[in-house]
XYZ file of C-alpha atoms in Angstrom:
383
model
C -30.240 95.604 -32.966
C -27.621 93.050 -34.042
C -28.756 89.981 -32.715
C -26.821 86.928 -32.144
C -27.237 84.167 -33.813
C -25.879 80.640 -32.084
C -24.032 77.997 -34.731
C -23.325 75.592 -31.308
C -23.767 75.436 -28.234
C -21.936 73.045 -25.288
C -21.998 72.851 -21.695
C -20.294 70.045 -18.713
C -22.293 68.820 -15.373
C -23.275 67.075 -13.196
C -25.766 65.882 -15.514
C -23.158 64.872 -17.840
C -19.952 66.048 -19.903
C -21.366 66.624 -23.080
C -25.421 68.641 -23.848
C -26.487 65.849 -25.857
C -25.750 64.005 -22.021
C -26.660 66.244 -20.238
C -30.105 67.214 -22.453
C -30.912 62.967 -22.673
C -30.523 62.992 -18.504
C -32.846 66.296 -18.862
C -36.158 64.328 -20.403
C -35.353 61.447 -18.576
C -36.434 64.038 -15.272
C -33.225 62.658 -13.584
C -31.807 64.579 -10.826
C -28.368 64.388 -8.987
C -26.840 65.214 -6.040
C -24.549 63.939 -3.690
C -22.122 64.525 -0.484
C -18.757 66.797 0.085
C -16.508 66.522 2.722
C -14.759 69.340 4.258
C -12.788 69.112 7.624
C -13.279 69.291 11.072
C -16.071 66.194 10.270
C -18.347 67.986 8.599
C -20.323 67.333 5.335
C -22.843 70.033 1.783
C -24.796 67.942 -0.446
C -23.095 69.030 -3.152
C -23.053 67.982 -6.689
C -20.646 67.288 -8.785
C -19.711 67.357 -12.297
C -17.192 65.013 -11.173
C -18.710 62.706 -7.681
C -15.923 63.125 -4.953
C -13.287 65.617 -6.400
C -14.817 68.332 -4.037
C -13.684 66.292 -1.032
C -9.780 66.553 -2.346
C -9.092 70.497 -3.361
C -5.629 69.414 -4.975
C -7.902 66.532 -8.046
C -10.038 68.918 -8.091
C -8.548 71.889 -8.665
C -6.819 71.778 -12.433
C -11.260 70.804 -13.767
C -11.547 74.595 -14.408
C -9.412 74.892 -16.857
C -10.036 70.643 -18.477
C -13.446 72.456 -18.345
C -12.290 75.625 -20.222
C -10.664 72.639 -23.001
C -13.223 70.128 -23.509
C -16.142 72.905 -24.430
C -14.041 74.595 -27.188
C -13.603 70.861 -28.374
C -17.101 70.567 -27.923
C -17.868 73.938 -29.752
C -16.554 71.837 -33.624
C -14.124 75.295 -33.354
C -11.897 74.455 -36.127
C -10.519 78.166 -36.959
C -9.769 80.752 -34.333
C -12.601 82.716 -32.930
C -12.224 87.263 -33.181
C -12.928 87.122 -29.193
C -14.214 84.905 -26.279
C -15.829 86.169 -23.921
C -16.162 85.386 -20.720
C -17.299 84.336 -17.758
C -17.499 83.585 -13.938
C -18.587 83.734 -10.880
C -15.029 82.561 -8.362
C -12.492 81.470 -11.200
C -9.283 79.855 -10.554
C -10.335 79.458 -6.624
C -9.647 76.407 -6.601
C -6.607 76.445 -8.103
C -5.385 79.073 -5.538
C -6.927 77.547 -2.498
C -4.403 73.551 -3.442
C -1.081 76.889 -4.061
C -2.118 78.242 -0.806
C -3.466 73.947 1.223
C -0.029 73.319 -0.030
C 2.192 75.973 1.474
C 3.039 77.631 -2.150
C 3.191 81.465 -2.381
C 0.829 83.634 -4.750
C 0.219 86.541 -6.135
C -2.259 89.337 -7.543
C -1.361 87.016 -11.514
C -3.365 84.094 -9.607
C -6.201 85.724 -8.201
C -7.149 87.554 -11.613
C -9.906 86.886 -13.788
C -8.431 87.861 -17.016
C -5.017 85.056 -16.635
C -8.341 82.477 -18.079
C -6.750 83.924 -21.553
C -3.723 81.737 -21.553
C -6.331 78.622 -21.063
C -7.698 79.356 -24.211
C -4.457 79.996 -26.241
C -3.747 77.298 -25.534
C -7.386 75.826 -27.923
C -7.255 76.159 -31.890
C -9.986 79.336 -30.598
C -8.030 81.768 -30.239
C -5.176 83.179 -32.600
C -3.107 86.582 -33.158
C -6.760 88.513 -33.285
C -8.818 86.242 -30.868
C -9.829 89.272 -28.367
C -10.108 87.947 -24.200
C -12.802 89.689 -22.421
C -13.557 88.489 -18.571
C -16.639 88.973 -16.563
C -16.927 88.178 -13.232
C -20.267 89.354 -12.517
C -20.705 86.400 -9.920
C -24.504 84.689 -11.020
C -25.090 86.852 -13.663
C -22.284 86.397 -15.426
C -23.185 84.028 -18.631
C -26.132 85.995 -19.472
C -24.395 89.398 -19.368
C -21.764 88.160 -20.987
C -23.635 87.997 -23.727
C -25.649 90.840 -23.861
C -21.976 92.672 -23.939
C -21.202 90.859 -26.834
C -24.836 91.251 -28.754
C -23.953 95.298 -27.588
C -20.287 95.258 -28.983
C -19.777 92.752 -31.492
C -21.628 94.790 -34.267
C -20.064 97.226 -33.655
C -16.396 96.320 -32.843
C -16.135 94.276 -36.067
C -16.428 90.828 -34.113
C -18.669 88.200 -36.773
C -17.496 85.155 -34.773
C -17.060 84.355 -30.605
C -17.110 81.978 -28.232
C -19.321 83.280 -24.616
C -19.012 80.979 -21.798
C -18.873 80.827 -18.324
C -17.797 78.313 -16.135
C -17.593 78.061 -12.137
C -15.800 74.749 -10.231
C -16.671 76.762 -6.638
C -16.908 73.130 -4.271
C -14.093 74.729 -2.927
C -13.274 74.644 1.345
C -13.804 78.161 0.988
C -16.876 78.776 -0.401
C -18.414 75.857 1.637
C -17.455 77.954 4.839
C -18.405 81.132 2.356
C -22.642 80.425 1.873
C -22.054 78.257 5.053
C -21.763 81.311 6.191
C -25.077 83.412 4.767
C -26.823 79.622 5.270
C -27.018 78.865 1.393
C -25.234 75.665 1.927
C -27.131 72.749 3.559
C -25.868 70.131 5.368
C -25.885 66.410 3.971
C -28.215 63.842 4.844
C -28.216 60.201 4.818
C -31.929 59.957 4.686
C -32.800 61.869 2.490
C -34.390 59.759 -1.237
C -35.000 63.624 -2.973
C -32.469 66.918 -3.825
C -32.225 68.733 -1.951
C -32.803 71.441 -4.675
C -36.482 72.003 -5.321
C -37.283 75.093 -6.930
C -41.000 75.919 -6.370
C -42.503 73.605 -3.731
C -43.576 74.755 -1.298
C -41.264 72.612 0.613
C -37.320 74.385 -0.178
C -35.339 76.535 1.675
C -32.170 76.743 -0.765
C -29.680 75.927 -3.824
C -27.892 72.742 -4.608
C -23.930 73.789 -4.783
C -22.104 72.532 -7.946
C -19.987 72.732 -10.238
C -19.916 72.458 -14.139
C -21.199 75.647 -16.859
C -22.046 76.390 -21.183
C -20.931 77.853 -23.641
C -21.759 79.189 -26.658
C -20.278 79.417 -30.215
C -21.898 82.931 -31.751
C -22.216 84.591 -34.980
C -23.454 88.748 -36.151
C -24.213 86.294 -39.476
C -27.086 84.056 -40.023
C -26.115 80.541 -41.492
C -29.782 78.521 -42.350
C -32.929 79.263 -42.218
C -34.430 79.146 -38.428
C -31.497 79.842 -36.233
C -31.834 80.041 -33.345
C -31.078 84.098 -31.905
C -30.645 86.838 -28.933
C -33.118 88.869 -29.928
C -33.102 90.418 -26.427
C -31.418 91.171 -23.840
C -32.242 93.844 -20.207
C -30.003 93.881 -17.611
C -31.222 95.652 -13.658
C -29.036 96.664 -10.968
C -31.205 97.927 -8.320
C -28.573 97.196 -4.846
C -31.031 95.424 -3.279
C -28.885 93.805 -0.534
C -25.500 91.665 -0.113
C -26.431 88.712 -1.062
C -31.023 89.102 -0.290
C -33.710 89.585 -3.592
C -36.191 91.517 -3.397
C -39.409 89.411 -3.204
C -41.699 91.642 -5.033
C -39.990 90.993 -8.297
C -40.212 94.663 -9.071
C -36.736 94.505 -11.020
C -36.422 90.985 -12.524
C -39.301 92.350 -14.205
C -37.973 95.210 -15.481
C -34.775 93.277 -16.344
C -38.074 92.063 -17.973
C -38.905 93.843 -19.784
C -35.846 96.079 -21.279
C -35.362 92.219 -22.852
C -38.892 92.462 -24.230
C -38.777 95.911 -26.166
C -35.166 94.477 -27.035
C -35.823 92.339 -28.888
C -39.491 93.798 -30.311
C -41.932 90.363 -28.769
C -45.440 91.531 -26.489
C -45.392 89.268 -23.374
C -47.973 87.169 -24.623
C -44.998 86.280 -27.645
C -43.179 84.456 -25.085
C -43.204 80.992 -25.590
C -41.538 79.027 -22.903
C -40.168 80.458 -19.947
C -37.043 79.504 -18.240
C -36.013 80.637 -15.204
C -33.235 80.999 -12.474
C -35.409 79.786 -9.838
C -32.527 78.367 -7.420
C -34.776 77.083 -5.264
C -34.725 79.671 -2.037
C -37.984 81.235 -1.242
C -36.740 84.542 -2.001
C -35.876 84.376 -5.991
C -38.719 81.726 -6.577
C -41.386 84.734 -5.330
C -39.805 87.543 -6.621
C -39.521 85.051 -10.469
C -43.040 84.529 -10.560
C -44.236 88.040 -9.354
C -41.875 88.839 -12.064
C -43.522 86.764 -14.316
C -46.792 87.957 -13.130
C -46.215 91.525 -14.088
C -44.268 91.224 -16.750
C -46.061 87.958 -19.218
C -49.448 88.529 -17.341
C -51.662 85.142 -15.516
C -51.959 83.178 -18.016
C -48.159 81.792 -18.082
C -46.082 80.178 -20.318
C -44.404 75.947 -19.636
C -42.415 77.079 -17.360
C -37.599 74.712 -16.914
C -35.803 75.638 -13.663
C -32.727 72.780 -14.057
C -31.183 73.629 -10.949
C -34.026 71.285 -9.884
C -32.488 68.366 -11.784
C -28.504 69.314 -11.505
C -27.692 71.961 -8.953
C -26.172 75.678 -9.172
C -23.359 76.194 -11.024
C -22.839 79.814 -9.333
C -21.723 81.805 -12.652
C -21.598 78.623 -15.018
C -25.417 77.615 -14.352
C -26.798 81.029 -16.510
C -25.086 79.313 -19.808
C -25.340 75.707 -18.753
C -29.546 77.336 -18.249
C -28.292 78.638 -22.165
C -27.244 75.865 -24.102
C -30.287 73.287 -22.763
C -32.980 76.851 -24.078
C -30.573 76.265 -27.575
C -31.370 72.446 -26.969
C -36.092 73.206 -26.736
C -35.385 75.611 -29.665
C -34.038 73.247 -31.399
C -36.398 70.460 -30.834
C -39.315 72.611 -30.253
C -39.467 70.095 -27.338
C -40.333 71.298 -23.500
C -38.597 69.021 -20.821
C -39.925 67.270 -18.098
C -40.061 68.513 -14.912
C -37.990 66.544 -12.416
C -38.983 63.571 -10.605
C -40.006 63.547 -6.780
C -40.180 67.409 -6.986
C -44.010 68.135 -7.194
C -44.279 71.281 -8.047
C -47.170 72.874 -5.203
C -45.495 76.516 -4.513
C -47.977 78.818 -7.381
C -50.920 77.325 -8.956
C -49.871 79.567 -12.074
C -45.954 77.065 -12.356
C -47.980 72.907 -12.587
C -45.924 69.943 -13.558
C -44.882 67.914 -16.462
C -44.566 64.258 -16.227
C -43.714 63.931 -19.873
C -41.521 65.755 -22.937
C -43.721 69.297 -24.948
C -43.809 69.896 -28.184
C -42.732 73.658 -28.202
C -45.305 75.478 -29.872
C -44.280 79.808 -30.496
C -40.571 79.684 -30.609
C -39.613 81.751 -28.158
C -37.661 81.366 -24.820
C -37.283 84.243 -21.922
C -34.624 83.414 -20.336
C -33.018 85.320 -16.321
C -30.781 85.027 -13.690
C -29.679 86.677 -10.780
C -27.101 87.474 -8.606
C -26.270 88.897 -4.841
C -26.099 92.980 -4.368
C -30.172 92.924 -6.571
C -28.579 92.131 -10.080
C -31.122 90.503 -12.358
C -30.623 89.635 -16.203
C -32.847 88.358 -18.391
C -32.772 86.938 -22.568
C -34.833 86.680 -25.981
C -33.823 83.997 -27.969
C -35.502 83.009 -30.812
C -35.904 80.534 -34.244
C -37.690 80.927 -37.194
C -38.096 85.110 -37.109
C -34.073 86.007 -36.357
C -33.758 86.812 -39.682
């Protein structure tokens, strides 16, 4: 099965405007959270890449396209790529809402995520032969776009591609939708810690945020020990529109598919980066899935939504970019400050960075309707 070699990675999140800034903040155990105020005198917890913008849709709307151009630049691309695999959950929702609130008419084209192709066409990554693929599958979108690229690039003659997932969803409509399913948290000015607390006993939901990430991949290896994507698995259990089965069976199946494709056994995984949204259901499901697939002696775990919240479809590519940094640095970041990490005995906190001894990482993501994706990244043995 084709391996995808990662040439470079980029990201932006509420912790920083570049992957290096985010990495430094994660290594320093930083967390970030703030407030978005909506009409009707209501305020919600949120983490913004540009603080204060979520409360003004006219200011917020352009950030989606700006972020695409910025991450293409951060990848250091000097010539066109063969393809762009773009993933998102809510796409250009901010732009569409801004048009509606301003009283301007919209068309079906405005709601078509494939129209994002035009933004890439205005960057150095685009050429006359560049293909564009849109993957609008929610909070698994980044991993699913990566799995799709892994499956089709070689057979379609695509040697070099950008895989990007991005969401700027801190809009009135999105807040209303997530509020209806009790996913948001009302802002409390007296709070002294982030409401995003994966694997803590005292946890009840996610911190809505924005941002995304990108990787530049190739089917050809450029240098020894180059990190690569060696395995992928995806399962759609159709369990529930929004809930997740806490037995972790479907997540476990996606992990097993990724392990089988990579040729690794569970005990050969050196680190796990989880979806870890911080909800009671998600954490229990992922924990059970890990026990079933990797055994009771779990490797170290990172849960970056505890640092900077949940950016929907953009979150898993931020985490994938950070996992690439973990492989490159052979270093596992500490857990965020003020998170006790006390929900499960096998998942323990770290106050300092640790060395990554086995250069293999399992990355998971989950989405609504029971969609679960898992991915294996390796270094040094990808040749």
